[in-house]
Structure formats: C-alpha cells, structure tokens
C-alpha cells in the first residue's frame, strides 16, 4: 500500500465532498484562465495591431507634435537623431514619415486626404503596406507615383494608372500643388484609413510640402517589445528633451490603453475574489477531513507511523483533489482558448468604435501562453498548500492518548 | 527475565487546576510469555497504565524500562519508531484503517518496517488464518463484524513481531460470543507462540482466562495474583 494509493483511497471516502471541492477548483482555474486569456489576448492583439499597422513601438516627434499634428510641428531628420536611434541596441526598424492633410481632386470630385510621405522599403517592413495593394503595384523608391486607398479611390472614381491632383498648404504656409500618377490602390480594413490615405515617397512629400529633409515622426520597432519601458527611457535620456518627444505606443493611443487598464483591473479583482472563495471552500473541506479522522490518526501514529509521514499523506490527499480540479480545469480551458485564438471574437459597442477609429479591426483573439497558465496553476497550488497548514499542524500537535479517546 | 519494568510510575492529569492522580507510585514487572489482565473499576487507571506502557503518553514521574531501554527518555520520533518495532496494540474499537482491506491493515506496520513484499504476503496470510479470517483477506473493515475487526487488529498487532501486545478493553464492544472467541485466539497465540499479552478488562469472564491478574484502584496496585 503506497502512500499515494492510501491518499487516493482516502479522498474517495467522501465522494461528494471530494467532487465538490475538485469542482470548485475546476471552476476557479477554468474561469481564471478564460478571463486572463481574454485580457492578455486583448492586450497583445492590440499592441501587435497598433504597433504593426501604424505607430511602431515608439515614436520620436518634435516636442508638442502629438497634441498638434501640424506640418509646422515637423522636425529636421538629421544625423544626430539617426545616430541616437541607431546606437540603441533594442531598436529594430525605423520609419521616417512626413504626414499632413491635403486636398485631392480627380475629374469632378474633390476630397480631403491624409498624405503620408514615407520610405517605401522601411514602411513595408513595418506595416506590410505592399500586402494591402489590391490593384496596380507598390511604391518604388525614387518614383513620384502614389498609392491611394480603396475607399478614397472609389469616391473619386479613379484607378491605377490615373493621375491625382493634390493641393494644400506646405511648411510655413507655402502653398503646395502637384500632379501624381497613381501606381496602386491599397485596401485598409479600417474605413477611416480606407477613406483618406494617400502614400508617396518621403522625398516627394518633402518637395510637395516644401519641407526639405523634414519629417513629422520617426517610428521605431523593438527587437524585444517587453523592454519598451527601458528603451523609451534610454532614448528620452539621449535626445534633447526641449526639442523632441519620445512616446510609447500606449502613450499615443491613450483612449485604448485606458479602457484596457480598467478592464484588466476589473478582471484581476474578479479572479482574486474567485480564488478567495474557492480557498475558503477548500479550507472547509480540509478542516472536516482532519477533524473527523482524529481518532484514526491516533491509531495510525500509535502503531508506528511517523507524524511527518502521516502529514505528507494528508498533503498528498489535498494535492490529489487540487490536481483533479486543476487538470480538468486546464484541460477544458485549453481548447476554448485555442479555438478563440485561431477564431478571434468579434467585439462590439464603444470598444469596437474605438478600435475602428484607430484603424483596427474589432476582433479579439484569446491568448494561449504558458506563462499565465502556469502562474494561475501555481496560484491554485499555493492556495491548496496553504490550506494544508491546518492538518499538518494538527497532526504534529496530536496527542496520541487523547486522540484515541475521540 | 523481565521484558518490562515499571518503577514508581505516576501520572497526574490537570496538574495546574484540579490535579487527578491517575497513577500513583506504581511498581510492576512483566515477563516474556505472560498472559496478564489489568483490572479495576472504571477510572482506576487501567487505560492510563497501558498508555504509559505503550509509550502513548508521558508519565509525570517514574521509569519504564522495556528490554533495557528507558522509554520515558525517548524523543517523540524515537518513541514512534520504538512502538513500531517493539509493541503491538489492540484498542477498544475502530482499530483499523477504514480504506484498507484486512490484508492491507495487517501489512501496514510491516510496510512501515520495510519488510519486502513476498514476506509480507506470506506473513499476512498466516496471521489472518491464525485468527480465523483466512477467507476475509480482501474485505474492508466496514464489511467485518466487531469481533472480526478485533481479530484483524490482533493480527496487525502481531505482524511486526513485537515484544508484547497491549490491549485496552479489547472485548468491551463485543458480544459475549465474539469476546470469548477473541480471548481464545489470544490464548492460543500465547500458548503456542509464547506471545506476551497485557490486556485490561472489567469483564469477569475475560479475567477468568488470564494467568495473572493485576488489580488497580485509584491509581495504585491493590493486588497482583498469578495462577498456575
Ligand atoms: N486526559 C485526561 N485528562 C484528565 N483526566 C484524565 C484523563 N484521562 C484519564 N483521566 C482521569 O484519570 C483517571 C484514570 O482514568 P483511566 O486511566 O481512563 O481509567 P480506567 O481506564 O481504569 O477507566 C480517571 O479519574 C480519569 O478521569
Ligand atoms: Mg479505560
């Protein structure tokens, strides 16, 4: 009769109680995993989309640009700024952009557009813009042709091969005007972007806006996104704080991150309460299990089992109940997390609106990562272990002669 | 030769409030192969005495020498180990581990002692046969009668090859037939295998089977009679 088998038989002495206890642990770990999976999935997805579709992990602007995105708040893209960015070991890719509003006109239609001057190769490395081309071809370096977003193109009634007229105000109020051949049409899932974007080479945009060698933003992606805090701090320390602002994606996307924080905190509180309730439930079971067996413990220690061994069997019993709940809980949560990781949930309401306004599809995949699963499993094991303190103490304090008369 | 020697043994309960002198200066010795009954009215100190002999409780004063070892000087862990190797116990009732079969209950101590499986199986079967339960080896306690349970307890007590067996009112919860049967088995084991039994009782028919009767009153020995 091994200790494990003895423990196993003991837990089935009271089937109902054992099943109820295991079921409560099952429910706790299951719900905790789903909630965390939702939250982490949400956060990671957002970070990924925001970073990859638009901002990069970090951007450097002229100080004040993010609050007032005006061409006059552009900055000279010089060697010293490039050097600072290059010298940081965690910086992966960089994309310089010059963005400002302009007026587009084709035949009888006219519409305001967001004109983005960028480096075609670098832009593609960050946002995979070339993959969004649905007609014609992607920008080539040195050409003055442009990409027009699909919604805009259909409003204006133009297609690849046509020529678009752009008018606007350049740097320091100099008027801007030009005619550009459309080399391709790009499609964005976000209607906001799809209805207003025009892309061209950075040099072409600088010429159009009379903003020679100027940019409005320098986007950076990081090799290790988890180090974003340190990297942002290092960059801040190195650039001239009076002239430049270094912003993390979550600082730029305040609306999204704020909603995210509120939701995450709420979820964490729910999980904590859940664990507390289950912890007390398990504790109740442990107390009953211990108290109704006092006499039996007396007999067992009388005939020669060391208290430490008996205590170990009791802990084993609790671990077996705990593992039964844990393993089934994880086993049920896993396929659900996996399914919704591969088939993201459609979100709705104001959150969805916020997503769309930032050019993000209102979709949310669940996360399936070892770290949060393991940390929740560990939390449950710690809770179960804590409840074991009671029987272990009772056994070590057991007075055999008294116990035999219970 | 004496296997147990008790010198000036005393036990006081609730020393600080209202002291109860459960044992009061007891001197006693037991030899290998005895079949001894401890008798006396309820509250006379029988259970206290057996607990002391078995190292289940610590005395307030005096010495208990078992085969040359003063068990009052042993630490808790050592005492548990000592019990496992030297003393067999039969309690009044509910002696057995409910989730284990008769065989597993008997094996229990041998497993603690590290006896290998083959030997365990052999000895367990022998023991259960010797208490007349060769047919019940795979039965759990709740499917056994009170008398059968006590016989399994005797088999378990024997399993570790102890120096002696202590039984505190082993027949108290048995009907007279089962009680007689249990005593017969104990007697036979004593006669045929020279197993030392020390048991308490207040059943006169059980007392009649003893070869030595020690009578306690108010924690003192008032008579000690050996028959031949
Ligand atoms: N744990 C205890 N605490 C206080 N008093 C006790 C305890 N155990 C026994 N006693 C007292 O010690 C005396 C002897 O008891 P016990 O040894 O149980 O007698 P017996 O077994 O002969 O009936 C009694 O007066 C009893 O009330
Ligand atoms: Mg008694």
XYZ file of C-alpha atoms and ligand atoms in Angstrom:
662
model
C 0.000 0.000 0.000
C 1.927 3.018 -1.201
C 1.330 6.427 0.339
C -0.163 7.604 -2.916
C -2.697 4.799 -3.050
C -3.605 5.343 0.584
C -4.132 9.039 -0.104
C -6.147 8.231 -3.213
C -8.450 5.896 -1.310
C -8.837 8.383 1.498
C -10.091 11.120 -0.766
C -12.831 8.850 -2.067
C -14.141 8.136 1.417
C -16.450 11.064 0.922
C -17.070 11.166 -2.816
C -19.491 14.051 -2.737
C -17.219 16.308 -0.753
C -14.182 15.450 -2.839
C -16.050 16.039 -6.074
C -17.464 19.325 -4.846
C -14.040 20.514 -3.766
C -12.434 19.424 -7.020
C -15.305 21.044 -8.921
C -14.798 24.365 -7.165
C -11.108 24.267 -8.034
C -12.022 23.303 -11.573
C -14.333 26.279 -11.866
C -11.805 28.688 -10.365
C -8.936 27.726 -12.630
C -11.201 27.465 -15.651
C -12.710 30.922 -15.189
C -9.392 32.463 -14.211
C -7.718 31.106 -17.324
C -10.501 32.273 -19.609
C -10.535 35.752 -18.073
C -6.752 36.062 -18.257
C -6.699 34.643 -21.753
C -9.227 37.261 -22.833
C -7.325 40.077 -21.208
C -3.883 39.090 -22.378
C -5.228 38.224 -25.797
C -6.862 41.621 -25.958
C -3.774 43.455 -24.868
C -1.325 41.540 -27.049
C -3.566 41.773 -30.058
C -3.958 45.464 -29.622
C -0.297 46.062 -29.083
C 0.523 43.994 -32.117
C -2.031 45.669 -34.374
C -1.338 49.200 -33.238
C 2.385 48.723 -33.478
C 2.349 46.904 -36.777
C -0.267 48.911 -38.572
C 0.650 52.358 -37.542
C 2.686 53.600 -34.647
C 5.581 51.218 -34.180
C 6.527 50.592 -30.579
C 7.948 54.057 -30.031
C 7.821 57.314 -31.983
C 10.009 60.382 -31.807
C 8.416 63.726 -32.771
C 9.139 67.361 -32.423
C 8.029 68.314 -28.938
C 4.285 69.062 -28.984
C 3.601 67.360 -32.328
C 1.320 64.616 -30.953
C -1.045 67.203 -29.458
C -0.999 69.410 -32.537
C -0.265 67.377 -35.628
C 0.632 70.287 -37.879
C 3.225 70.381 -40.654
C 4.819 73.303 -38.804
C 5.487 70.905 -35.913
C 7.710 68.796 -38.131
C 11.392 68.273 -37.357
C 14.597 68.101 -39.304
C 15.640 64.482 -39.730
C 19.370 64.868 -39.182
C 22.335 62.604 -38.482
C 22.434 63.189 -34.734
C 18.867 61.945 -34.257
C 19.533 58.953 -36.531
C 22.699 58.189 -34.555
C 20.915 58.178 -31.199
C 18.310 55.776 -32.513
C 20.849 53.563 -34.235
C 23.030 53.284 -31.136
C 20.225 51.796 -29.075
C 20.671 48.038 -29.144
C 16.968 47.244 -28.772
C 15.832 49.296 -31.765
C 14.981 47.105 -34.727
C 13.413 49.019 -37.622
C 12.896 52.738 -38.157
C 10.427 54.504 -40.447
C 10.636 58.274 -41.056
C 7.297 59.800 -42.124
C 6.021 63.206 -43.127
C 2.245 63.345 -42.742
C -0.198 66.161 -43.245
C -3.562 66.963 -44.749
C -4.062 67.934 -48.365
C -6.900 68.278 -50.815
C -7.231 65.713 -53.616
C -9.025 66.227 -56.843
C -9.853 63.925 -59.770
C -12.092 64.994 -62.591
C -15.149 66.474 -60.862
C -14.562 65.054 -57.381
C -12.602 66.646 -54.552
C -11.801 65.293 -51.118
C -9.556 65.956 -48.112
C -6.872 63.319 -47.674
C -4.109 62.368 -45.280
C -0.886 62.442 -47.209
C 1.865 60.240 -45.890
C 5.385 60.546 -47.198
C 7.419 57.538 -46.256
C 10.346 55.320 -47.184
C 8.678 52.548 -49.239
C 11.011 49.754 -48.104
C 11.043 50.718 -44.432
C 7.302 51.332 -44.428
C 6.720 47.906 -45.880
C 8.978 46.290 -43.317
C 6.901 47.787 -40.513
C 3.312 47.850 -41.752
C 3.454 45.421 -44.691
C 1.792 48.069 -46.819
C 2.642 46.266 -50.055
C 0.447 43.363 -48.947
C -2.519 45.756 -48.926
C -2.170 46.605 -52.606
C -5.291 45.372 -54.403
C -4.651 46.909 -57.803
C -1.516 48.141 -59.590
C 1.803 47.916 -57.776
C 3.539 49.141 -54.647
C 5.596 52.350 -54.412
C 9.147 52.206 -55.689
C 11.926 54.276 -54.215
C 12.673 57.428 -56.194
C 9.451 57.470 -58.223
C 6.891 60.202 -57.702
C 3.897 57.916 -58.127
C 1.384 57.416 -55.303
C -0.774 54.774 -53.593
C -4.421 55.655 -53.000
C -6.656 53.876 -50.511
C -9.569 51.999 -51.985
C -12.408 53.927 -50.348
C -10.948 57.196 -51.493
C -10.275 55.880 -54.987
C -13.851 54.764 -55.449
C -15.173 58.072 -54.121
C -13.036 59.906 -56.618
C -13.709 57.308 -59.296
C -10.048 56.747 -60.117
C -7.935 53.656 -60.523
C -4.300 52.659 -61.032
C -2.842 54.489 -63.993
C -4.867 57.670 -63.434
C -3.339 60.915 -62.217
C -4.393 62.635 -58.991
C -4.096 66.343 -58.323
C -3.063 67.352 -54.802
C -3.352 70.809 -53.323
C -2.537 72.073 -49.867
C -0.550 74.170 -47.526
C 3.121 73.334 -47.025
C 5.699 74.114 -44.382
C 5.473 77.728 -43.140
C 2.293 78.285 -45.117
C 3.859 77.920 -48.551
C 1.196 76.671 -50.933
C 1.604 73.158 -52.235
C 0.406 71.686 -55.523
C 1.255 68.714 -57.688
C 0.052 66.026 -60.135
C 0.915 62.446 -59.323
C 0.381 59.180 -61.204
C -1.448 56.519 -59.207
C 0.661 53.325 -59.203
C -1.617 51.262 -56.997
C -4.736 51.000 -54.854
C -4.433 49.814 -51.235
C -7.190 48.421 -49.066
C -7.410 49.039 -45.296
C -9.812 47.123 -43.069
C -10.482 50.325 -41.160
C -12.923 52.568 -43.035
C -11.259 55.665 -41.548
C -7.942 54.817 -43.162
C -9.527 53.390 -46.288
C -11.360 56.639 -46.996
C -8.456 59.065 -46.639
C -4.960 57.686 -47.174
C -2.505 58.670 -49.879
C 1.080 57.335 -49.752
C 4.100 58.657 -51.598
C 7.888 58.630 -51.310
C 9.190 60.708 -48.411
C 11.238 62.876 -50.779
C 8.199 63.513 -52.964
C 6.186 64.601 -49.918
C 9.012 66.831 -48.673
C 9.082 68.501 -52.054
C 5.264 68.843 -52.200
C 5.098 70.429 -48.719
C 8.304 72.460 -49.233
C 9.635 70.735 -46.149
C 13.099 69.771 -47.279
C 14.619 66.950 -45.183
C 11.855 67.301 -42.576
C 9.660 64.603 -41.054
C 6.747 64.627 -38.629
C 7.535 61.319 -36.954
C 10.199 58.667 -36.659
C 8.649 55.287 -35.827
C 10.718 52.577 -34.195
C 10.071 48.912 -33.662
C 11.879 46.998 -30.960
C 13.674 43.687 -31.000
C 12.281 42.895 -27.561
C 8.920 44.637 -27.048
C 8.871 43.638 -23.361
C 11.791 46.046 -22.864
C 9.798 49.004 -24.185
C 9.918 50.882 -20.875
C 13.702 50.772 -20.604
C 14.247 51.575 -24.254
C 11.900 54.565 -24.174
C 13.649 55.851 -21.061
C 17.076 55.416 -22.651
C 16.010 57.296 -25.781
C 14.447 60.081 -23.715
C 17.693 60.477 -21.839
C 19.677 60.811 -25.060
C 17.573 63.129 -27.221
C 17.176 66.797 -26.417
C 14.083 66.845 -24.240
C 13.477 70.521 -25.045
C 13.152 69.766 -28.745
C 11.838 66.218 -29.030
C 9.193 63.975 -27.515
C 9.697 60.200 -27.211
C 6.345 58.414 -26.972
C 5.443 54.768 -26.439
C 2.574 53.374 -28.485
C 0.411 53.095 -25.381
C 1.060 56.771 -24.575
C -0.042 57.774 -28.043
C -3.096 55.501 -28.002
C -4.376 56.726 -24.648
C -8.026 56.010 -25.332
C -7.374 52.369 -25.998
C -4.901 51.809 -23.198
C -7.118 53.489 -20.644
C -10.074 51.282 -21.438
C -7.714 48.357 -21.366
C -6.407 49.192 -17.911
C -9.877 49.483 -16.433
C -10.932 46.164 -17.907
C -7.730 44.408 -16.816
C -8.019 45.660 -13.241
C -11.649 44.538 -13.067
C -10.737 41.084 -14.307
C -7.936 40.750 -11.800
C -10.247 41.639 -8.936
C -12.776 39.075 -10.106
C -10.068 36.418 -10.221
C -8.810 37.353 -6.756
C -12.330 37.100 -5.301
C -12.846 33.799 -7.100
C -9.644 32.400 -5.646
C -10.553 33.628 -2.188
C -13.966 31.966 -2.239
C -12.507 28.729 -3.506
C -9.665 28.951 -0.983
C -12.132 29.135 1.891
C -14.177 26.299 0.408
C -11.128 24.068 0.182
C -10.148 25.096 3.686
C -13.551 23.982 4.976
C -13.047 20.601 3.362
C -9.614 20.290 4.917
C -10.972 21.105 8.368
C -13.703 18.494 8.079
C -11.321 15.908 6.690
C -8.951 16.455 9.568
C -11.393 16.651 12.418
C -13.417 13.574 11.581
C -10.262 11.487 11.419
C -8.586 12.477 14.671
C -9.099 9.061 16.245
C -7.817 7.307 13.163
C -4.710 9.498 13.229
C -4.244 8.443 16.856
C -4.363 4.763 15.880
C -2.010 5.254 12.944
C 0.602 7.101 14.984
C 0.190 4.633 17.875
C 1.068 1.657 15.750
C 4.160 3.391 14.462
C 3.677 5.746 11.523
C 5.740 8.905 11.935
C 3.700 12.088 12.096
C 5.684 13.566 9.223
C 4.657 10.670 7.005
C 1.024 10.947 8.039
C 1.102 14.690 7.387
C 2.586 14.010 3.980
C -0.288 11.668 3.152
C -2.772 14.376 4.127
C -0.973 16.901 1.926
C -0.948 14.330 -0.852
C -4.711 13.950 -0.481
C -5.192 17.686 -0.864
C -2.813 17.809 -3.802
C -4.696 14.971 -5.475
C -8.005 16.800 -5.048
C -6.335 20.009 -6.203
C -4.774 18.362 -9.233
C -8.052 16.713 -10.189
C -9.651 20.159 -10.310
C -6.632 21.779 -11.900
C -6.023 19.260 -14.640
C -9.664 19.113 -15.683
C -9.918 22.916 -15.470
C -6.882 23.446 -17.671
C -7.982 20.649 -19.995
C -11.352 22.324 -20.517
C -9.944 25.844 -20.838
C -7.192 24.928 -23.325
C -9.330 24.016 -26.338
C -11.529 27.063 -25.745
C -8.510 29.353 -25.595
C -7.020 27.679 -28.645
C -10.266 27.913 -30.590
C -10.711 31.635 -29.935
C -7.036 32.275 -30.508
C -7.472 30.926 -34.035
C -11.014 32.306 -34.461
C -10.985 35.719 -32.798
C -14.142 37.047 -31.142
C -15.907 39.989 -32.785
C -16.244 42.810 -30.278
C -18.947 45.429 -30.266
C -20.027 48.697 -28.663
C -17.861 51.665 -27.789
C -14.759 49.498 -27.623
C -15.350 48.392 -31.176
C -15.807 52.048 -32.209
C -12.514 52.958 -30.589
C -10.812 50.109 -32.429
C -12.267 51.170 -35.760
C -11.337 54.808 -35.249
C -7.727 53.737 -34.863
C -7.912 51.628 -37.958
C -8.070 48.355 -36.119
C -10.441 45.539 -36.893
C -12.787 44.967 -33.942
C -11.562 41.422 -33.416
C -10.165 39.841 -30.325
C -8.219 36.595 -30.247
C -7.712 34.823 -26.901
C -4.156 34.353 -25.709
C -2.704 30.916 -25.115
C 0.632 31.316 -23.396
C 2.487 29.112 -20.953
C 3.284 31.909 -18.510
C -0.204 32.923 -17.432
C -1.432 29.336 -17.416
C 1.466 28.261 -15.220
C 1.133 31.244 -12.907
C -2.567 30.502 -12.337
C -1.860 26.817 -11.799
C 0.854 27.807 -9.333
C -1.549 30.176 -7.560
C -4.062 27.375 -7.075
C -1.336 25.030 -5.842
C -0.188 27.676 -3.372
C -3.762 28.137 -2.128
C -4.182 24.377 -1.715
C -0.813 24.158 0.032
C -1.789 26.962 2.397
C -4.922 25.091 3.400
C -2.672 22.128 4.241
C -1.037 24.074 7.050
C -4.033 23.309 9.238
C -3.978 19.480 9.075
C -0.187 19.392 9.175
C -0.172 21.425 12.386
C -2.952 19.325 13.828
C -1.019 16.148 13.154
C 2.208 17.442 14.655
C 0.372 18.635 17.744
C -1.604 15.401 18.024
C -1.557 13.841 21.489
C -1.957 10.174 20.713
C -3.542 9.157 24.013
C -6.172 11.894 23.725
C -6.841 11.213 20.061
C -7.583 7.552 20.806
C -10.444 8.587 23.037
C -12.120 10.744 20.435
C 13.899 -12.192 32.614
C 11.641 -9.145 32.787
C 10.780 -7.530 29.491
C 9.017 -4.605 31.170
C 9.930 -2.962 34.454
C 7.959 -0.055 35.875
C 9.487 1.916 38.755
C 7.493 4.351 40.878
C 5.317 5.327 37.937
C 2.913 8.207 38.405
C 0.625 10.250 36.184
C -1.126 13.410 37.225
C -3.711 14.984 34.911
C -4.625 18.660 35.091
C -1.745 19.339 37.422
C -2.321 23.084 37.485
C -6.093 23.174 38.058
C -7.657 20.247 39.894
C -4.973 17.525 39.858
C -6.122 13.942 39.149
C -3.686 11.258 40.319
C -4.438 8.620 37.696
C -1.360 6.569 38.632
C 0.308 6.872 41.955
C 3.697 5.247 42.543
C 3.235 2.000 40.641
C 5.991 -0.673 40.653
C 5.416 -3.589 38.334
C 7.309 -6.058 36.155
C 6.246 -8.302 33.264
C 7.984 -11.391 31.917
C 8.177 -12.810 28.414
C 5.168 -15.034 27.686
C 2.760 -13.590 30.248
C -0.991 -13.539 29.744
C -1.939 -10.801 32.154
C -5.094 -8.885 32.829
C -5.198 -5.420 34.381
C -8.484 -4.998 36.197
C -10.156 -2.438 38.372
C -13.195 -0.200 38.449
C -13.758 2.472 35.888
C -11.406 5.379 36.495
C -8.897 3.260 38.415
C -6.112 3.984 35.935
C -6.090 0.958 33.602
C -6.047 2.962 30.373
C -3.502 5.377 31.792
C -1.249 2.498 32.731
C -1.452 0.821 29.321
C -0.844 4.172 27.601
C 2.304 4.622 29.667
C 3.488 1.079 28.924
C 2.919 1.628 25.244
C 4.654 4.977 25.168
C 1.432 6.675 24.035
C 1.582 9.205 26.832
C 4.367 10.511 29.027
C 4.377 9.823 32.757
C 4.626 12.561 35.372
C 7.220 10.570 37.281
C 8.984 7.229 37.348
C 10.672 4.978 34.839
C 9.521 2.476 32.237
C 12.243 0.080 31.109
C 11.429 -2.051 28.094
C 14.093 -4.620 27.298
C 16.685 -2.341 28.885
C 15.510 0.922 27.241
C 14.008 3.645 29.398
C 11.244 4.790 27.067
C 10.476 7.871 29.160
C 13.742 9.300 27.873
C 12.922 8.890 24.183
C 12.111 11.773 21.872
C 8.787 11.799 20.036
C 10.155 10.399 16.765
C 12.218 7.767 18.538
C 9.227 6.746 20.580
C 7.070 6.246 17.499
C 9.814 4.159 15.955
C 10.199 2.196 19.186
C 6.481 1.421 19.229
C 6.571 0.283 15.635
C 9.387 -2.197 16.340
C 8.505 -3.426 19.818
C 4.882 -3.034 20.789
C 1.647 -4.342 19.346
C -1.606 -2.512 20.072
C -5.235 -3.545 20.145
C -7.649 -0.795 21.096
C -11.189 -0.953 22.281
C -12.754 -0.366 18.878
C -12.241 1.221 15.480
C -8.694 -0.044 15.352
C -8.460 -0.401 11.629
C -7.811 1.990 8.803
C -11.199 2.064 7.046
C -9.914 2.408 3.486
C -7.633 -0.612 3.766
C -8.658 -4.272 3.447
C -7.984 -6.759 6.252
C -4.796 -7.828 4.500
C -3.635 -4.246 3.955
C -4.331 -3.332 7.563
C -2.207 -6.254 8.749
C 0.515 -5.390 6.252
C 0.531 -1.752 7.295
C 3.167 -1.963 10.021
C 5.315 -4.399 8.082
C 5.380 -1.859 5.297
C 6.464 0.829 7.725
C 9.169 -1.569 8.844
C 10.295 -2.051 5.271
C 9.570 -5.785 5.065
C 9.656 -6.943 1.458
C 6.504 -7.827 -0.387
C 6.933 -11.580 -0.568
C 7.489 -11.907 3.153
C 4.622 -9.551 3.884
C 2.185 -11.530 1.781
C 3.233 -14.770 3.413
C 3.050 -13.492 6.965
C -0.210 -11.589 6.445
C -1.914 -14.716 5.192
C -0.543 -16.807 8.062
C -1.673 -14.249 10.618
C -5.151 -13.833 9.204
C -5.511 -17.616 9.053
C -4.354 -17.917 12.656
C -7.122 -15.517 13.761
C -9.632 -17.417 11.636
C -10.002 -14.810 8.880
C -8.223 -16.531 6.009
C -11.355 -16.001 3.910
C -11.661 -12.293 4.593
C -8.300 -11.006 3.478
C -9.717 -8.638 0.858
C -12.606 -7.363 2.942
C -12.714 -3.801 4.249
C -13.402 -3.151 7.954
C -16.950 -1.890 7.423
C -17.845 -5.294 5.966
C -16.485 -7.125 9.021
C -18.251 -7.704 12.353
C -16.901 -6.099 15.520
C -15.355 -9.396 16.576
C -13.747 -9.907 13.167
C -12.365 -6.377 13.275
C -10.775 -7.038 16.640
C -9.240 -10.233 15.308
C -7.756 -8.310 12.385
C -6.410 -5.862 14.960
C -4.761 -8.731 16.820
C -3.252 -9.986 13.570
C -1.979 -6.483 12.842
C -0.519 -6.192 16.330
C 1.355 -9.450 15.738
C 2.582 -8.537 12.292
C 5.546 -6.521 13.439
C 6.756 -9.354 15.725
C 6.505 -7.152 18.805
C 7.941 -7.977 22.228
C 4.457 -7.748 23.715
C 0.893 -6.794 22.863
C -1.136 -4.234 24.793
C -4.909 -4.414 24.582
C -7.097 -1.851 26.349
C -10.508 -3.432 26.896
C -10.390 -5.310 23.583
C -13.735 -7.007 24.232
C -15.645 -4.005 25.578
C -17.670 -3.524 22.427
C -18.160 -7.217 21.605
C -21.000 -9.583 22.347
C -20.067 -12.388 24.716
C -19.577 -14.954 21.979
C -17.196 -12.769 19.990
C -15.439 -11.785 23.192
C -14.875 -15.421 24.059
C -13.677 -16.174 20.555
C -11.191 -13.294 20.663
C -9.848 -14.396 24.031
C -9.463 -17.958 22.787
C -7.410 -16.765 19.866
C -5.235 -14.625 22.111
C -4.789 -17.540 24.483
C -3.824 -19.884 21.678
C -1.255 -17.416 20.331
C 0.123 -17.051 23.824
C 0.291 -20.780 24.396
C 1.588 -21.846 21.023
C 3.828 -18.939 20.102
C 4.697 -17.538 23.509
C 3.282 -14.102 22.613
C 3.091 -11.784 25.649
C -0.367 -10.219 26.155
C -1.222 -7.495 28.644
C -4.881 -6.527 28.479
C -7.284 -4.538 30.577
C -10.893 -5.501 31.132
C -13.750 -5.349 33.534
C -15.457 -8.414 32.158
C -15.152 -11.206 34.751
C -15.271 -13.954 32.101
C -12.307 -12.378 30.381
C -10.473 -12.012 33.683
C -11.006 -15.701 34.291
C -8.838 -16.531 31.249
C -5.859 -14.535 32.497
C -2.953 -16.294 34.176
C -2.023 -13.213 36.136
C -4.404 -10.536 37.370
C -3.182 -7.114 38.473
C -5.853 -5.057 40.226
C -5.759 -1.264 40.278
C -7.697 1.074 42.498
C -7.274 4.824 42.492
C -4.048 4.535 40.599
C -2.458 2.020 42.944
C -1.909 -1.713 42.739
C -4.104 -3.382 45.332
C -3.433 -6.978 44.321
C -1.255 -8.960 41.939
C -2.218 -12.620 41.672
C -0.628 -15.259 39.435
C -2.387 -18.570 38.765
C -0.682 -21.712 37.654
N -6.874 13.038 29.518
C -7.292 13.097 30.788
N -7.409 14.294 31.395
C -7.802 14.367 32.681
N -8.088 13.317 33.419
C -7.990 12.088 32.873
C -7.591 11.929 31.523
N -7.573 10.601 31.242
C -7.955 9.967 32.374
N -8.203 10.858 33.352
C -8.586 10.541 34.722
O -7.622 9.656 35.244
C -8.252 8.653 35.985
C -7.901 7.304 35.429
O -8.526 7.167 34.145
P -8.332 5.921 33.205
O -6.897 5.573 33.168
O -9.023 6.195 31.960
O -9.135 4.792 33.992
P -9.751 3.432 33.512
O -9.175 3.122 32.177
O -9.361 2.458 34.534
O -11.204 3.626 33.446
C -9.731 8.945 35.980
O -10.046 9.668 37.150
C -9.914 9.803 34.767
O -10.970 10.706 34.951
Mg -10.130 2.769 30.298
